[in-house]
Short mmCIF file of C-alpha atoms and ligand atoms in Angstrom, two decimals:
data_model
loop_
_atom_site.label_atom_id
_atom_site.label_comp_id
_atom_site.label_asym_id
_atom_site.label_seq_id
_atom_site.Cartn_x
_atom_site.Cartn_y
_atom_site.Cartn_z
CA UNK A 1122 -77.09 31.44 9.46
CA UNK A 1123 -74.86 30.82 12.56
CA UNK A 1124 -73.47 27.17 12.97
CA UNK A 1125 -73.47 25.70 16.06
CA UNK A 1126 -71.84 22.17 16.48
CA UNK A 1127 -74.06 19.47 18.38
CA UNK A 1128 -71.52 17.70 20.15
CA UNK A 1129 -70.00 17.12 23.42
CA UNK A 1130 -67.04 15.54 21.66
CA UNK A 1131 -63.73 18.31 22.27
CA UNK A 1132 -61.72 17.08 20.08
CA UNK A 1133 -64.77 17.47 17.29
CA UNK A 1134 -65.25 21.26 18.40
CA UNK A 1135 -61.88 21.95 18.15
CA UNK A 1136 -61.44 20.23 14.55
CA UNK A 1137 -64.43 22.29 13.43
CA UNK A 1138 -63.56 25.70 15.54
CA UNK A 1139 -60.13 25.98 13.33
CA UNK A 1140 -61.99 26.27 10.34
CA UNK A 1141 -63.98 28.75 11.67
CA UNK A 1142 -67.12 26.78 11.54
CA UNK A 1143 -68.50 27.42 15.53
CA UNK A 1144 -70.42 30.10 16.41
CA UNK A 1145 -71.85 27.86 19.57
CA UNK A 1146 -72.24 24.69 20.81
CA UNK A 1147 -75.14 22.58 22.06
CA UNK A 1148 -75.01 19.38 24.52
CA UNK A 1149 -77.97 17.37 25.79
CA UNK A 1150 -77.75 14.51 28.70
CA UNK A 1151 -77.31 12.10 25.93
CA UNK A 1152 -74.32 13.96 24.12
CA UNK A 1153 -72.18 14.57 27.52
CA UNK A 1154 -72.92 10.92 27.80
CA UNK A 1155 -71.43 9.82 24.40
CA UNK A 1156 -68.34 12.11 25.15
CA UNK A 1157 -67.51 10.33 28.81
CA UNK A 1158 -66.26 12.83 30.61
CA UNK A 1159 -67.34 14.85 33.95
CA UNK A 1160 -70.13 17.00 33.15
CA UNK A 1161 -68.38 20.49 34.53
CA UNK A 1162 -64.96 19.41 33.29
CA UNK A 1163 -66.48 18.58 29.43
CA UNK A 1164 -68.67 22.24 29.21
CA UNK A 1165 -65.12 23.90 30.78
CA UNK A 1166 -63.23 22.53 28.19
CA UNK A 1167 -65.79 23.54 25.65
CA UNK A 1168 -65.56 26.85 26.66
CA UNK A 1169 -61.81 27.63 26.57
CA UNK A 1170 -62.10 26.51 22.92
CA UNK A 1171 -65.08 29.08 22.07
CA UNK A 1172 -66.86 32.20 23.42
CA UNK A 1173 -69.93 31.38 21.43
CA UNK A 1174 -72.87 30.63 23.32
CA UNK A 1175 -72.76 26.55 24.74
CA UNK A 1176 -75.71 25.39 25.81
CA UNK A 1177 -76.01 22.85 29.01
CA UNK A 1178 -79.35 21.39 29.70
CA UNK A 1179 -80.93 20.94 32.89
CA UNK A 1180 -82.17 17.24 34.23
CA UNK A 1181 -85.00 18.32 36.64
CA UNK A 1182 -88.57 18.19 36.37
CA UNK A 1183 -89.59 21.11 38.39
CA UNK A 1184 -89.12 25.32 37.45
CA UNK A 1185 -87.35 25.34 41.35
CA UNK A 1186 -84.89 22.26 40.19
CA UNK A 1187 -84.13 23.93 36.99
CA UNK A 1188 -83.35 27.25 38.28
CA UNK A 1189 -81.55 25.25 40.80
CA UNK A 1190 -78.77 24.09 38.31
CA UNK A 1191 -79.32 27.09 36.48
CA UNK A 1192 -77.20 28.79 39.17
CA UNK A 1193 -74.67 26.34 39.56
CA UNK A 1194 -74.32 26.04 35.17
CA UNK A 1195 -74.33 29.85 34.94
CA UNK A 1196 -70.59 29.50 37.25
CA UNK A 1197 -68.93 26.78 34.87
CA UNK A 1198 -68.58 30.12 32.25
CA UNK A 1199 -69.50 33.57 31.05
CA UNK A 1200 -71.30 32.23 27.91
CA UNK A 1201 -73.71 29.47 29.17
CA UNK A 1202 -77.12 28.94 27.57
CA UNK A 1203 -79.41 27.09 29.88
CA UNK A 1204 -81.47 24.62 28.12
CA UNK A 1205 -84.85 23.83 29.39
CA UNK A 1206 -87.60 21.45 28.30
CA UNK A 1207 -90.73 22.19 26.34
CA UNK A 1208 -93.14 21.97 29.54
CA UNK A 1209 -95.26 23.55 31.67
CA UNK A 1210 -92.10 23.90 34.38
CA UNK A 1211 -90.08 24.29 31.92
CA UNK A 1212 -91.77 27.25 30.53
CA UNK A 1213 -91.89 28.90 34.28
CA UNK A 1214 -88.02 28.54 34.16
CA UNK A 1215 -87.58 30.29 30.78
CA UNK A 1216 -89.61 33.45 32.22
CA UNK A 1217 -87.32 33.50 36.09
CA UNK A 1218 -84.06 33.08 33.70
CA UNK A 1219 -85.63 35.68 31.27
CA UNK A 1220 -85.79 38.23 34.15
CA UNK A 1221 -82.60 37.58 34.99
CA UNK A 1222 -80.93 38.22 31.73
CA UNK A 1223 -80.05 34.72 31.66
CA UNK A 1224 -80.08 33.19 28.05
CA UNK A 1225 -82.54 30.28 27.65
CA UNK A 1226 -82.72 27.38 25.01
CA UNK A 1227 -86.31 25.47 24.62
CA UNK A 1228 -85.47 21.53 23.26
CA UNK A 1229 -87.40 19.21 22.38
CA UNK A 1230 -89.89 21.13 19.83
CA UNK A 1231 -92.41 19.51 17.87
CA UNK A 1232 -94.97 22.07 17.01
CA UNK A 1233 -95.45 25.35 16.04
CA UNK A 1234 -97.77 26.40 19.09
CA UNK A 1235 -94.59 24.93 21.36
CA UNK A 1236 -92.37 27.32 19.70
CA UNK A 1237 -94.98 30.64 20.02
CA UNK A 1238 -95.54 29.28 24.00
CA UNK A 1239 -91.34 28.94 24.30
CA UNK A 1240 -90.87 32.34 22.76
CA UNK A 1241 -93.87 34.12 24.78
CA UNK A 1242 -91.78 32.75 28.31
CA UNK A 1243 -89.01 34.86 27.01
CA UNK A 1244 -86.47 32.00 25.17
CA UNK A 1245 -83.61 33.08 23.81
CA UNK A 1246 -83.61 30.14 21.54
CA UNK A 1247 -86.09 27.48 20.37
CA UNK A 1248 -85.47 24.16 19.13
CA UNK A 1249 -87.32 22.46 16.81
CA UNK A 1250 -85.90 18.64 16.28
CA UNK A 1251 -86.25 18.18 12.09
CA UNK A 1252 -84.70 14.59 12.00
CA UNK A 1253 -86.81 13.11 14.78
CA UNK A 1254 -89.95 14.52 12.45
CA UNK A 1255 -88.44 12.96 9.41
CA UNK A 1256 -87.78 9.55 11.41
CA UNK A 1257 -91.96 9.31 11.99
CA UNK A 1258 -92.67 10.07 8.21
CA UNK A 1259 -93.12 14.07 9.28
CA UNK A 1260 -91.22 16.63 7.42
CA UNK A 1261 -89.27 18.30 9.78
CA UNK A 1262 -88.31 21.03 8.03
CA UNK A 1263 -92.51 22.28 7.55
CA UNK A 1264 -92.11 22.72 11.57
CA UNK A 1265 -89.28 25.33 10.61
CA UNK A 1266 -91.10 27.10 7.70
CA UNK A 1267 -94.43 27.57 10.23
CA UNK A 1268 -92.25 28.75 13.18
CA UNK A 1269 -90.11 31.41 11.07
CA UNK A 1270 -93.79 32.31 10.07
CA UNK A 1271 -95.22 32.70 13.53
CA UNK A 1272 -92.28 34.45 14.83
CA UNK A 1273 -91.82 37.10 11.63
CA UNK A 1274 -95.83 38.31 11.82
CA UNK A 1275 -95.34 39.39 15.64
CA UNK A 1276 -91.55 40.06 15.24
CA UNK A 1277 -90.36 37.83 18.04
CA UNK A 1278 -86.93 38.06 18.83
CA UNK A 1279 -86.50 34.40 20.11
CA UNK A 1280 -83.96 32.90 17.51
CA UNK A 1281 -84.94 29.73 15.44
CA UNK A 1282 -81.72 27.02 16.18
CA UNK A 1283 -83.04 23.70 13.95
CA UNK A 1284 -82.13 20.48 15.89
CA UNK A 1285 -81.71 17.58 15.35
CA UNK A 1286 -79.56 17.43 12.01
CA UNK A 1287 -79.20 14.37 10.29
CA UNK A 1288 -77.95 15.68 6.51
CA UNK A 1289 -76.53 18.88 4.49
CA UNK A 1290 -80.19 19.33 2.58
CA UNK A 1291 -81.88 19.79 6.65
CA UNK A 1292 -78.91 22.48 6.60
CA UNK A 1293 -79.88 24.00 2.91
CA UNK A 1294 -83.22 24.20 3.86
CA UNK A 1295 -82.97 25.59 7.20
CA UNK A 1296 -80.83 28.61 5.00
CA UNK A 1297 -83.50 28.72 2.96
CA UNK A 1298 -86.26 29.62 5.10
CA UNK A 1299 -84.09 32.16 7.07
CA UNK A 1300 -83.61 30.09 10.46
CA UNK A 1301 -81.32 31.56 12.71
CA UNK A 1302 -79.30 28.75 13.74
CA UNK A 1303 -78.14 25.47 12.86
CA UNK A 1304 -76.99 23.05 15.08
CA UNK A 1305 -75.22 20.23 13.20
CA UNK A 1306 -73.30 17.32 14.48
CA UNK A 1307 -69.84 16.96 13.16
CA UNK A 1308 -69.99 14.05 11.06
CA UNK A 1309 -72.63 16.29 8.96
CA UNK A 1310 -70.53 19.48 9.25
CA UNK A 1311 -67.72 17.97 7.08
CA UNK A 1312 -70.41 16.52 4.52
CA UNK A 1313 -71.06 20.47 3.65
CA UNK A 1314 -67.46 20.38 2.05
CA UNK A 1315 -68.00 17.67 -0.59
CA UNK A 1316 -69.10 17.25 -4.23
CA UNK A 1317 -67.25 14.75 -6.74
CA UNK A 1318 -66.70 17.78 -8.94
CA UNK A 1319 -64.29 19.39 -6.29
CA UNK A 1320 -62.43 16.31 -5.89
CA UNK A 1321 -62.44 15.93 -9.27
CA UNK A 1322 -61.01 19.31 -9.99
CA UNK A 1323 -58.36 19.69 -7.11
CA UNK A 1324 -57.08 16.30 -8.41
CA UNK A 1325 -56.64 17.73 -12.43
CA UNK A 1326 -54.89 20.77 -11.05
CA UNK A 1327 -52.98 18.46 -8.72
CA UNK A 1328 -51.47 16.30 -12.24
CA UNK A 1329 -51.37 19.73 -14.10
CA UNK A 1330 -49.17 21.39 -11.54
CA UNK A 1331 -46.52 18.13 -11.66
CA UNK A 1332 -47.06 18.12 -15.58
CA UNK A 1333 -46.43 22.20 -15.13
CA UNK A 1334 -43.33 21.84 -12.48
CA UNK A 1335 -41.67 19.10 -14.42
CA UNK A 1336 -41.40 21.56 -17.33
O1 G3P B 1831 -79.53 19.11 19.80
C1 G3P B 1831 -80.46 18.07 19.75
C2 G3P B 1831 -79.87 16.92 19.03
O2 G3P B 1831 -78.68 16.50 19.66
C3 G3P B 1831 -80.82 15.77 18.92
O3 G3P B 1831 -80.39 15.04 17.82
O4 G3P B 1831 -80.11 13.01 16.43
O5 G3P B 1831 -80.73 12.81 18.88
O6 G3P B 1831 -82.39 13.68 17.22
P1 G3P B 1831 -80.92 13.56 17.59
#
């Protein structure tokens, strides 16, 4: 499963890049408002830290507006994902970008039947939000299970990149069911690292080694 890290944050992408842990990044208008910086300057910076694919959504309402910044995004770097709404204009952008060879990201993904209408337009990448699911009392991670369904029986080469992380177990069980991608903000990328036992056992070794040196 490829990691991508759901941050605007540079400093955060950078921490996480050295370990080897970014295969991409994602941003949404609320993300590259947390980090508050320029838009261009923030996704240019991104991109001298990784060649994976970063993802920079579009703001307009209308396929024409989209495709709009879609040629202006496309110039801040060679590996841009555009990322495009789940709606009817939306879905008209996906299919113009599609033509184009330009790689496409569908947000905001409830439902199974928005997935299958996301991949149909030609996306590159779906994604479904788990933790916004799991804040209502729905479990997210069904929505992942029926998509990697849908998408297997009619092979469908639009990738599965689960959204809206909130904990290592959305992570597990994304794994689990074979999704493609992973977006996971940083805070939850260094929870992957820990269990008691570790930290238990790197601190033994730590007082054997002294006990071992001394002697
Ligand atoms: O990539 C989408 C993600 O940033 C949304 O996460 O926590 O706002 O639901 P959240």
């Amino acid at each position: 499963m490829q990691f991508f890290i759901d941050t605007a944050d540079t400093d955060a992408i950078r921490r996480a890049h050295e370990m080897g842990l970014v295969d991409g990044v994602t941003t949404n208008p609320s993300l590259i408002k947390k980090a508050g910086k320029d838009h261009k300057a923030t996704i240019q910076e991104i991109g001298t830290i990784t060649d994976g694919p970063i993802s920079v959504e579009t703001l307009s309402e209308t396929a024409e507006g989209m495709l709009k910044e879609a040629d202006e995004y496309i110039t801040w770097g060679k590996n841009i994902v555009i990322k495009v709404v789940m709606s009817p204009e939306g879905m008209k952008a996906v299919r113009a970008l599609s033509a184009r060879g330009i790689r496409t990201n569908v947000t905001l993904i409830f439902t199974p039947m928005q997935a299958l209408v996301a991949a149909k337009a030609g996306a590159t990448y779906v994604s479904p939000f788990v933790g916004r699911l799991d804040d209502i009392a729905q479990p997210g991670i069904e929505l992942i299970q029926q998509i990697r369904t849908i998408f297997d029986n009619y092979a469908l080469d639009t990738q599965i990149l689960v959204a809206s992380v909130r904990h290592p177990i959305h992570m597990l069980d994304a794994a689990l069911i074979g999704a493609d991608v992973a977006t996971v903000p940083p805070a939850t990328l260094l929870q992957l690292f820990k269990h008691p036992l570790t930290d238990q056992g790197i601190a033994t070794f730590i007082e054997d080694a002294k006990a071992w040196h001394k002697g």
